[in-house]
Short mmCIF file of N, CA and C in Angstrom, two decimals:
data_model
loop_
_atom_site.label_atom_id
_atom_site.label_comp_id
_atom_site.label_asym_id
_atom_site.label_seq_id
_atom_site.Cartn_x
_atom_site.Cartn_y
_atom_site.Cartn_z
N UNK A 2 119.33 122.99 187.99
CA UNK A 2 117.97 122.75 188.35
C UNK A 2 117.50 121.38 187.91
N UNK A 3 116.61 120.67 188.73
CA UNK A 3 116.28 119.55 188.35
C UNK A 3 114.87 119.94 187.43
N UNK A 4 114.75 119.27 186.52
CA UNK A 4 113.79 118.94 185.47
C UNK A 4 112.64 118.88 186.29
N UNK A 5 111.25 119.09 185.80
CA UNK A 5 110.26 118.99 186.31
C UNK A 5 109.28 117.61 185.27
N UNK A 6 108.81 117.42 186.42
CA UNK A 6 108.17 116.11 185.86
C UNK A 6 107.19 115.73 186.17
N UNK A 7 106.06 115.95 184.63
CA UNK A 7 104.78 116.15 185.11
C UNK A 7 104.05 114.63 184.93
N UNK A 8 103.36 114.49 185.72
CA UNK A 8 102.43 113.22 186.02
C UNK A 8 101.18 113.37 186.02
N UNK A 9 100.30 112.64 185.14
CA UNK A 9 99.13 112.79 184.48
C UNK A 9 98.19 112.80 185.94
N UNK A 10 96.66 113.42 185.97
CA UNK A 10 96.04 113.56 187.14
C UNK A 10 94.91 112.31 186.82
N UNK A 11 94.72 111.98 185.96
CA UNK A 11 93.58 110.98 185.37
C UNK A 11 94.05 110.26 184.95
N UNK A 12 93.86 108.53 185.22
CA UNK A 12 94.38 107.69 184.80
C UNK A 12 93.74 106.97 183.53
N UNK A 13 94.54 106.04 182.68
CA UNK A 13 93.91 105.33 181.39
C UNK A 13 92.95 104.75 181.72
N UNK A 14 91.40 104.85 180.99
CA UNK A 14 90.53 103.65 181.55
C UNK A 14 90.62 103.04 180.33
N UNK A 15 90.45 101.64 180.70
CA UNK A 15 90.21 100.33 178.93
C UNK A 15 88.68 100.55 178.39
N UNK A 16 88.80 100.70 177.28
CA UNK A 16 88.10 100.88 176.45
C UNK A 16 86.82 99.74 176.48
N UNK A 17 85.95 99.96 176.43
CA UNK A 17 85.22 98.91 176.34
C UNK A 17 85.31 98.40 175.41
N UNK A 18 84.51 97.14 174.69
CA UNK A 18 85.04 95.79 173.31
C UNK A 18 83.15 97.03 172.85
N UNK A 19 83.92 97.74 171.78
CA UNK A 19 83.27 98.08 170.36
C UNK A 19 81.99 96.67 170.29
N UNK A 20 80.34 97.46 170.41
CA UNK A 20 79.45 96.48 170.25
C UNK A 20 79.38 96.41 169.00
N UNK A 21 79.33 97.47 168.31
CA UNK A 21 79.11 97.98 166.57
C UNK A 21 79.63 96.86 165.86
N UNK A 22 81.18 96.58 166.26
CA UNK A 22 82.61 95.55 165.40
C UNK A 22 81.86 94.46 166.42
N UNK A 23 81.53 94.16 167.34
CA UNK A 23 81.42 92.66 167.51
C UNK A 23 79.74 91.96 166.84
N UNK A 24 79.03 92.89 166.64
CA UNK A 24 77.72 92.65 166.52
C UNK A 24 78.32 92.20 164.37
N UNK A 25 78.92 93.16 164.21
CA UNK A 25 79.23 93.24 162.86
C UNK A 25 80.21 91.54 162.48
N UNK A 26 80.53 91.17 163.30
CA UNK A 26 81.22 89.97 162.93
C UNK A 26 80.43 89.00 162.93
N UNK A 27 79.17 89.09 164.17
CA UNK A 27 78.10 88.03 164.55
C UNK A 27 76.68 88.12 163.01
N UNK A 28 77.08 88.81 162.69
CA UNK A 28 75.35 88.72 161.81
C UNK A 28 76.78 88.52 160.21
N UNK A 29 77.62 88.87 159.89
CA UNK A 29 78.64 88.72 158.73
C UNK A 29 78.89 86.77 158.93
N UNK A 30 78.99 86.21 160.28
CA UNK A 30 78.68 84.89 160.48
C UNK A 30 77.21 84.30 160.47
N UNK A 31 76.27 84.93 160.61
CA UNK A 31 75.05 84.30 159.91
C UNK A 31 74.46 84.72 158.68
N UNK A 32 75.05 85.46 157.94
CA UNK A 32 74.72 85.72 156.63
C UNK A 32 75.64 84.62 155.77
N UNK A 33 76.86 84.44 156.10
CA UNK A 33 77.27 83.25 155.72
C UNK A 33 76.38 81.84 156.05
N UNK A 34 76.51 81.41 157.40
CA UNK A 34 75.71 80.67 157.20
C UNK A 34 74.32 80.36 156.07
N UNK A 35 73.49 81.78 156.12
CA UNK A 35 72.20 81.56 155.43
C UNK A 35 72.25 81.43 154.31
N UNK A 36 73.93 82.05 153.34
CA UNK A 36 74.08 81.72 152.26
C UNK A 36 74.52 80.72 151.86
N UNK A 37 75.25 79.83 152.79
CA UNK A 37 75.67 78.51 152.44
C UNK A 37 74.51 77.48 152.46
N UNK A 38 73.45 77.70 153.52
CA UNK A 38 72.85 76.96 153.62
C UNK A 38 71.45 76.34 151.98
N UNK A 39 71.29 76.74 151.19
CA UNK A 39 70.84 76.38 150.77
C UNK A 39 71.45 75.55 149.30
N UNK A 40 72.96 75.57 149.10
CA UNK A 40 73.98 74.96 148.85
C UNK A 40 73.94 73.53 148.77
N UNK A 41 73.07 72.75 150.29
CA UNK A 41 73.42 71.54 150.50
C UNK A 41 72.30 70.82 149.70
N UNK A 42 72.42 69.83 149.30
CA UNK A 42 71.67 68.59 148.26
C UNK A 42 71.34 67.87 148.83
N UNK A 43 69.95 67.74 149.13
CA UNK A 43 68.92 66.50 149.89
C UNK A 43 69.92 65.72 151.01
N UNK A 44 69.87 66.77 151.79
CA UNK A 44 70.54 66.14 152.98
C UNK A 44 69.32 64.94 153.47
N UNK A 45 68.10 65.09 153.57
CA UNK A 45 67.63 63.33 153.95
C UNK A 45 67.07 62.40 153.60
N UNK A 46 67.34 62.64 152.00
CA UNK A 46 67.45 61.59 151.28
C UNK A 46 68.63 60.91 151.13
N UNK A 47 68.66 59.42 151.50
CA UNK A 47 69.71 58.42 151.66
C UNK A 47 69.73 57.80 150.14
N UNK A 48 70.65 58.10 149.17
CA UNK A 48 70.97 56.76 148.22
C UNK A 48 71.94 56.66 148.05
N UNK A 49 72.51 55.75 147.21
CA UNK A 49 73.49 55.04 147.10
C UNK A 49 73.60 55.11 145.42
N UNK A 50 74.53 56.21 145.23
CA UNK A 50 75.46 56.20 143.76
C UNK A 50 75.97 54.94 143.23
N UNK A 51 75.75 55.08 142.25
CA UNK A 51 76.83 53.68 141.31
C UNK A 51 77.99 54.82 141.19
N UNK A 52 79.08 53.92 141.01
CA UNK A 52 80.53 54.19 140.63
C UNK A 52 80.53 54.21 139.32
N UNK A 53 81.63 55.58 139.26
CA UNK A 53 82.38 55.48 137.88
C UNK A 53 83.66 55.81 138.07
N UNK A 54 84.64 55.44 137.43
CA UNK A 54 85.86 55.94 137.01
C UNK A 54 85.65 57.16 136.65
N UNK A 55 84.58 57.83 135.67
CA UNK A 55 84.76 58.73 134.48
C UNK A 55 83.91 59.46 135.21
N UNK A 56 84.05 60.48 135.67
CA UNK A 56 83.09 61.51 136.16
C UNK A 56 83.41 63.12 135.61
N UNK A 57 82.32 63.47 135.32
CA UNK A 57 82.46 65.04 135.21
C UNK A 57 82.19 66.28 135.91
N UNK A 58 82.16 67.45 135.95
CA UNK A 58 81.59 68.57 136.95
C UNK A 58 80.06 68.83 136.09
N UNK A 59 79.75 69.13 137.77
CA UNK A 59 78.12 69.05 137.74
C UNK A 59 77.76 70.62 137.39
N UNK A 60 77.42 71.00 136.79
CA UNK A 60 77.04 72.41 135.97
C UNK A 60 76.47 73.06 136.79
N UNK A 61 76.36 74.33 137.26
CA UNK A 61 76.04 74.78 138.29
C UNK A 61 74.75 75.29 138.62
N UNK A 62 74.46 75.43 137.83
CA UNK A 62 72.59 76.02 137.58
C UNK A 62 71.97 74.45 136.76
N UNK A 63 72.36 73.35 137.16
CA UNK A 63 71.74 72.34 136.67
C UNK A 63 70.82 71.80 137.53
N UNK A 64 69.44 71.14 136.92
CA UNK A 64 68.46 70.76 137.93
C UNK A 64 68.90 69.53 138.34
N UNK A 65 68.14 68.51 139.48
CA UNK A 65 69.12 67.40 140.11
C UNK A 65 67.40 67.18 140.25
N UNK A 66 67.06 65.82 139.98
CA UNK A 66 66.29 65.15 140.35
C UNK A 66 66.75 63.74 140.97
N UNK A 67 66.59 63.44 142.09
CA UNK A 67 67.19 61.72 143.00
C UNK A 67 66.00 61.38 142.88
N UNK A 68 66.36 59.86 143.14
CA UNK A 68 65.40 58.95 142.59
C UNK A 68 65.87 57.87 143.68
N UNK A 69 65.18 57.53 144.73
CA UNK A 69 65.21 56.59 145.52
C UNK A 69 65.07 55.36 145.43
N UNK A 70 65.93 54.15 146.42
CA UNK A 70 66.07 52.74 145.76
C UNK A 70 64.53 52.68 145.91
N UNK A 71 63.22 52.87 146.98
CA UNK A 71 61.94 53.00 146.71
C UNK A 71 61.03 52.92 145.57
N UNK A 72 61.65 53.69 144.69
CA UNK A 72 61.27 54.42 143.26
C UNK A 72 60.41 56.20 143.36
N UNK A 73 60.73 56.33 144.80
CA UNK A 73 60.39 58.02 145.12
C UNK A 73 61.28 59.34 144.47
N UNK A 74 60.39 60.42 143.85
CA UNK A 74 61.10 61.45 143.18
C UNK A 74 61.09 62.50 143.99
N UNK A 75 62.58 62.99 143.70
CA UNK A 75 62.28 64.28 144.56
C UNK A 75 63.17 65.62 143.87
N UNK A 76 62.58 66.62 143.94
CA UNK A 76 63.08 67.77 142.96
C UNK A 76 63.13 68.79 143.92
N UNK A 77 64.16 69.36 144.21
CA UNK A 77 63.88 70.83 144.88
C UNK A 77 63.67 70.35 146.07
N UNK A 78 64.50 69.51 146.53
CA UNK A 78 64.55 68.85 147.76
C UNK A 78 63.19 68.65 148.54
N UNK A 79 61.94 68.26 147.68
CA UNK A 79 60.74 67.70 148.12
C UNK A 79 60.06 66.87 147.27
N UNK A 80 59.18 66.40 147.75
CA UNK A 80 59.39 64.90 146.89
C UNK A 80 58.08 65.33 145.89
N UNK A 81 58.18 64.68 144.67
CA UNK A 81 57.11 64.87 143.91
C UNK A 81 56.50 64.01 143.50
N UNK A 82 55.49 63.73 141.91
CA UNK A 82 55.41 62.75 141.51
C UNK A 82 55.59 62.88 140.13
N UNK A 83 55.49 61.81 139.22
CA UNK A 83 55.86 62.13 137.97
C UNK A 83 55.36 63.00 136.86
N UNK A 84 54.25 63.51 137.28
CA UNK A 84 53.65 64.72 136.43
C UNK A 84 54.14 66.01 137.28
N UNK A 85 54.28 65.79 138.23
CA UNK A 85 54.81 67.00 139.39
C UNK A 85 55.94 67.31 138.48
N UNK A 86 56.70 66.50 137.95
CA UNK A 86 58.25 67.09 137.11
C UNK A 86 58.11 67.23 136.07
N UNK A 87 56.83 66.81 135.23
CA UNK A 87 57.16 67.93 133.94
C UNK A 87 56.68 68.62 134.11
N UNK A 88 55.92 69.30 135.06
CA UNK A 88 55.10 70.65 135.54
C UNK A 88 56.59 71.89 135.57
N UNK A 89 57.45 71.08 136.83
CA UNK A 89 58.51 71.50 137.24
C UNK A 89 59.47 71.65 135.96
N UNK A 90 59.72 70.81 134.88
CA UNK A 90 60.84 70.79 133.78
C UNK A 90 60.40 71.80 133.15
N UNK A 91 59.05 71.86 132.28
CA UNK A 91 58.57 73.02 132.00
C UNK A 91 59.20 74.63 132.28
N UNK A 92 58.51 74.80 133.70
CA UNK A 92 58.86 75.54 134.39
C UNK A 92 60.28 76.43 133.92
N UNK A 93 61.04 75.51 134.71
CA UNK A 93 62.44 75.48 134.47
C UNK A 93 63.09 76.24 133.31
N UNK A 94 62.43 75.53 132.45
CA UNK A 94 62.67 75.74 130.26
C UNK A 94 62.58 77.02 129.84
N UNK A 95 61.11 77.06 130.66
CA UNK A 95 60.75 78.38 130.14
C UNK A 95 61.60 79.55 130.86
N UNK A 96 62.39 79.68 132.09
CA UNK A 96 63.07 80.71 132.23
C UNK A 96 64.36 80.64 131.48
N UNK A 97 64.62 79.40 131.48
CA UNK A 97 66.13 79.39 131.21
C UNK A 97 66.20 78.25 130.28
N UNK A 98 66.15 78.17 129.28
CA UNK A 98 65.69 76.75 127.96
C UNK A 98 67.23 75.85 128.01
N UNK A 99 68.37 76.47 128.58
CA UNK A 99 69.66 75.86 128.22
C UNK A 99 69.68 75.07 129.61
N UNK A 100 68.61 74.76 130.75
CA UNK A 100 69.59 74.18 131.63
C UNK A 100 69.40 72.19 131.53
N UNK A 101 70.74 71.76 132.04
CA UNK A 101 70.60 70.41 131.84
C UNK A 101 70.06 69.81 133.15
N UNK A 102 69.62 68.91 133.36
CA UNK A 102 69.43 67.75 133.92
C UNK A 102 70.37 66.63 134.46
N UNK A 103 70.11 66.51 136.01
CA UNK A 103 70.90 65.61 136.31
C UNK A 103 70.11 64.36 137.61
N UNK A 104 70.57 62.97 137.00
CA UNK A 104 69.97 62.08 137.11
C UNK A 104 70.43 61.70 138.55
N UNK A 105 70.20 61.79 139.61
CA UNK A 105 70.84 61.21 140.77
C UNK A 105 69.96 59.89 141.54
N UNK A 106 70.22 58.94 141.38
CA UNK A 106 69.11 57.72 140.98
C UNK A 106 70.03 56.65 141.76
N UNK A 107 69.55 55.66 142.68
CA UNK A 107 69.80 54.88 143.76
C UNK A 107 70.31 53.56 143.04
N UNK A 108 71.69 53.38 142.99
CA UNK A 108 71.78 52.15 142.30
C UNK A 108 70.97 51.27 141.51
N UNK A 109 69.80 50.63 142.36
CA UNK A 109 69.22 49.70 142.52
C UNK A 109 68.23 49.82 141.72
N UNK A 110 67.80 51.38 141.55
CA UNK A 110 66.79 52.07 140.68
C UNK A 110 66.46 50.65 139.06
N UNK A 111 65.76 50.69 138.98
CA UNK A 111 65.39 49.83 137.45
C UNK A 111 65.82 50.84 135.94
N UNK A 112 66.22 49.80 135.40
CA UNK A 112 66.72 51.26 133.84
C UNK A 112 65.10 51.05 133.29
N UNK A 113 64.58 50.92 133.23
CA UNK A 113 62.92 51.57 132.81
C UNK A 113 62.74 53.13 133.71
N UNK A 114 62.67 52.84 135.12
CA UNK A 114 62.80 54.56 135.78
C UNK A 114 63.14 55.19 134.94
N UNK A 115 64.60 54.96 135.13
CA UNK A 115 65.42 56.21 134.67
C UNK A 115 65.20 56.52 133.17
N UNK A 116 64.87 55.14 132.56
CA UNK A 116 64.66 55.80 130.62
C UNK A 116 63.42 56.44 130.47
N UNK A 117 62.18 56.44 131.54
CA UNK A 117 61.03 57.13 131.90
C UNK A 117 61.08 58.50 132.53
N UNK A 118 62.24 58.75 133.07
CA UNK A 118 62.62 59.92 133.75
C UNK A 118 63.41 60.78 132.52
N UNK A 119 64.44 60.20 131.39
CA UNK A 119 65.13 60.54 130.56
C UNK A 119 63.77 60.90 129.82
N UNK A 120 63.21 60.12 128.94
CA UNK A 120 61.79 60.44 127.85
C UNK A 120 61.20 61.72 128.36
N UNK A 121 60.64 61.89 129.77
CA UNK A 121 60.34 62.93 130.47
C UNK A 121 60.62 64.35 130.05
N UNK A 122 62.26 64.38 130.37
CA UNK A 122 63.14 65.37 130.01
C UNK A 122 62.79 66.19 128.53
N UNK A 123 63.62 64.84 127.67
CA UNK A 123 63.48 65.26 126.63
C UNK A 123 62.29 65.57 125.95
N UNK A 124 61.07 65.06 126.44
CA UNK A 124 60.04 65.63 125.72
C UNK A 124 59.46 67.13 126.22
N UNK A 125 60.20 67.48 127.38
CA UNK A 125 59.82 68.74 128.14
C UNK A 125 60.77 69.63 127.28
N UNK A 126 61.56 69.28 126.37
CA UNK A 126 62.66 70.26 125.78
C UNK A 126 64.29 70.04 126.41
N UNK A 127 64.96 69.51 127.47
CA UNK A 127 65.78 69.16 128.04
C UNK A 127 66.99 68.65 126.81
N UNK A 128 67.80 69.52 126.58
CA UNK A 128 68.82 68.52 125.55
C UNK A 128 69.99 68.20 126.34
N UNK A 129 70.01 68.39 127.42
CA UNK A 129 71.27 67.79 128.34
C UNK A 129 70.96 66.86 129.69
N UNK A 130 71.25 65.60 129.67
CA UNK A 130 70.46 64.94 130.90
C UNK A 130 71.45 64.24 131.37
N UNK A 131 72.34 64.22 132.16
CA UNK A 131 73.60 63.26 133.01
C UNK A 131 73.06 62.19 133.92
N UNK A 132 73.76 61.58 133.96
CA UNK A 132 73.47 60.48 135.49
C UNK A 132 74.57 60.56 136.61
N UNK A 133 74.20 60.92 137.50
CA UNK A 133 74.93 61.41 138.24
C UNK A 133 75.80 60.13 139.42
N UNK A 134 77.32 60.20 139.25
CA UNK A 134 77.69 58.84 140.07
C UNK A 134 78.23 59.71 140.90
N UNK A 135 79.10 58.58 141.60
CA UNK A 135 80.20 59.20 142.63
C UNK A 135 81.46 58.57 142.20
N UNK A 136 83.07 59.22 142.50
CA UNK A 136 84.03 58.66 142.13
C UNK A 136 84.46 56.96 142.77
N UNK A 137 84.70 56.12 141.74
CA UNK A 137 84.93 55.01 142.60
C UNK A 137 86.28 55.35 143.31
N UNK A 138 86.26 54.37 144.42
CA UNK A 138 87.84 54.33 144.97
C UNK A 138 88.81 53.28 143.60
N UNK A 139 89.72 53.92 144.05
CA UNK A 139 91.40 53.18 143.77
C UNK A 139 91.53 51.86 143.82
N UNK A 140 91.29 51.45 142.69
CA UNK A 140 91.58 49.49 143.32
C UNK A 140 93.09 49.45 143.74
N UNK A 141 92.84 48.79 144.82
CA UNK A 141 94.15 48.15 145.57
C UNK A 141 94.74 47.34 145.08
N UNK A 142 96.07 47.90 145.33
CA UNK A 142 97.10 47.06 143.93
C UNK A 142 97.42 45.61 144.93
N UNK A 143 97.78 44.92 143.96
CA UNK A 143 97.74 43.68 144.79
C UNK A 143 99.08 43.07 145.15
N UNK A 144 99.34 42.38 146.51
CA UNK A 144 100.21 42.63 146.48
C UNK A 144 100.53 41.04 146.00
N UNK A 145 102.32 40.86 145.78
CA UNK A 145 102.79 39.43 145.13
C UNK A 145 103.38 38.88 145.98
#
């Protein structure tokens, strides 16, 4: 006897694409986004770091005040004025008394600013205050 051989009466339909898993990938990509986004450091403020050889890591819960070649302050990525930041240093102290200070100040800046911006600090309670550079490049070896 020959074998019998049964053949399905309903054929496979394709599955539709899962909205649940695609919706779930689309908002898991803007929650990233929204968490990265506040990450970035005065994206439109333009200055210009002095160089150092010697640089260190920037502490992570540290405040960042830039200081424009202008002589404009800006904290919390909006610009203030100089009583505006010990309002703000204050502030700061009082939640958290250990955080340091970091000086991000336009080359060109005058050292009176910045020793006016330092005095600032420290009289708000601040015992840690950096100046913040960028790494120089590699001097090019020369050739003979």
């Amino acid at each position: 006897m020959f074998p019998r051989v049964f053949r399905p009466r309903m054929r496979r339909v394709a599955a539709p694409i899962d909205a649940v898993a695609f919706l779930n990938v689309i908002l898991v990509g803007v929650l990233f986004y929204l968490l990265r986004a506040p990450f970035v450091l005065q994206p439109g403020i333009r200055i210009e770091l002095p160089e150092s050889a010697f640089t260190d890591g920037q502490p992570y819960d540290a405040l960042v005040v830039t200081v424009s070649q202008e002589g404009m302050l800006f904290f919390n990525d909006r610009r203030v004025t100089f009583e505006d930041l010990r309002t703000e240093f204050r502030k700061a102290l009082h939640e958290r008394p250990d955080r340091a200070l970091i000086l991000e100040a336009d080359r060109r800046v005058s050292h009176g600013a910045l020793v006016n911006l330092c005095n600032l600090a420290m009289e708000c309670g601040m015992r840690t205050v950096s100046l913040g550079t960028r790494v120089a490049a590699p001097a090019e070896a020369a050739t003979p």
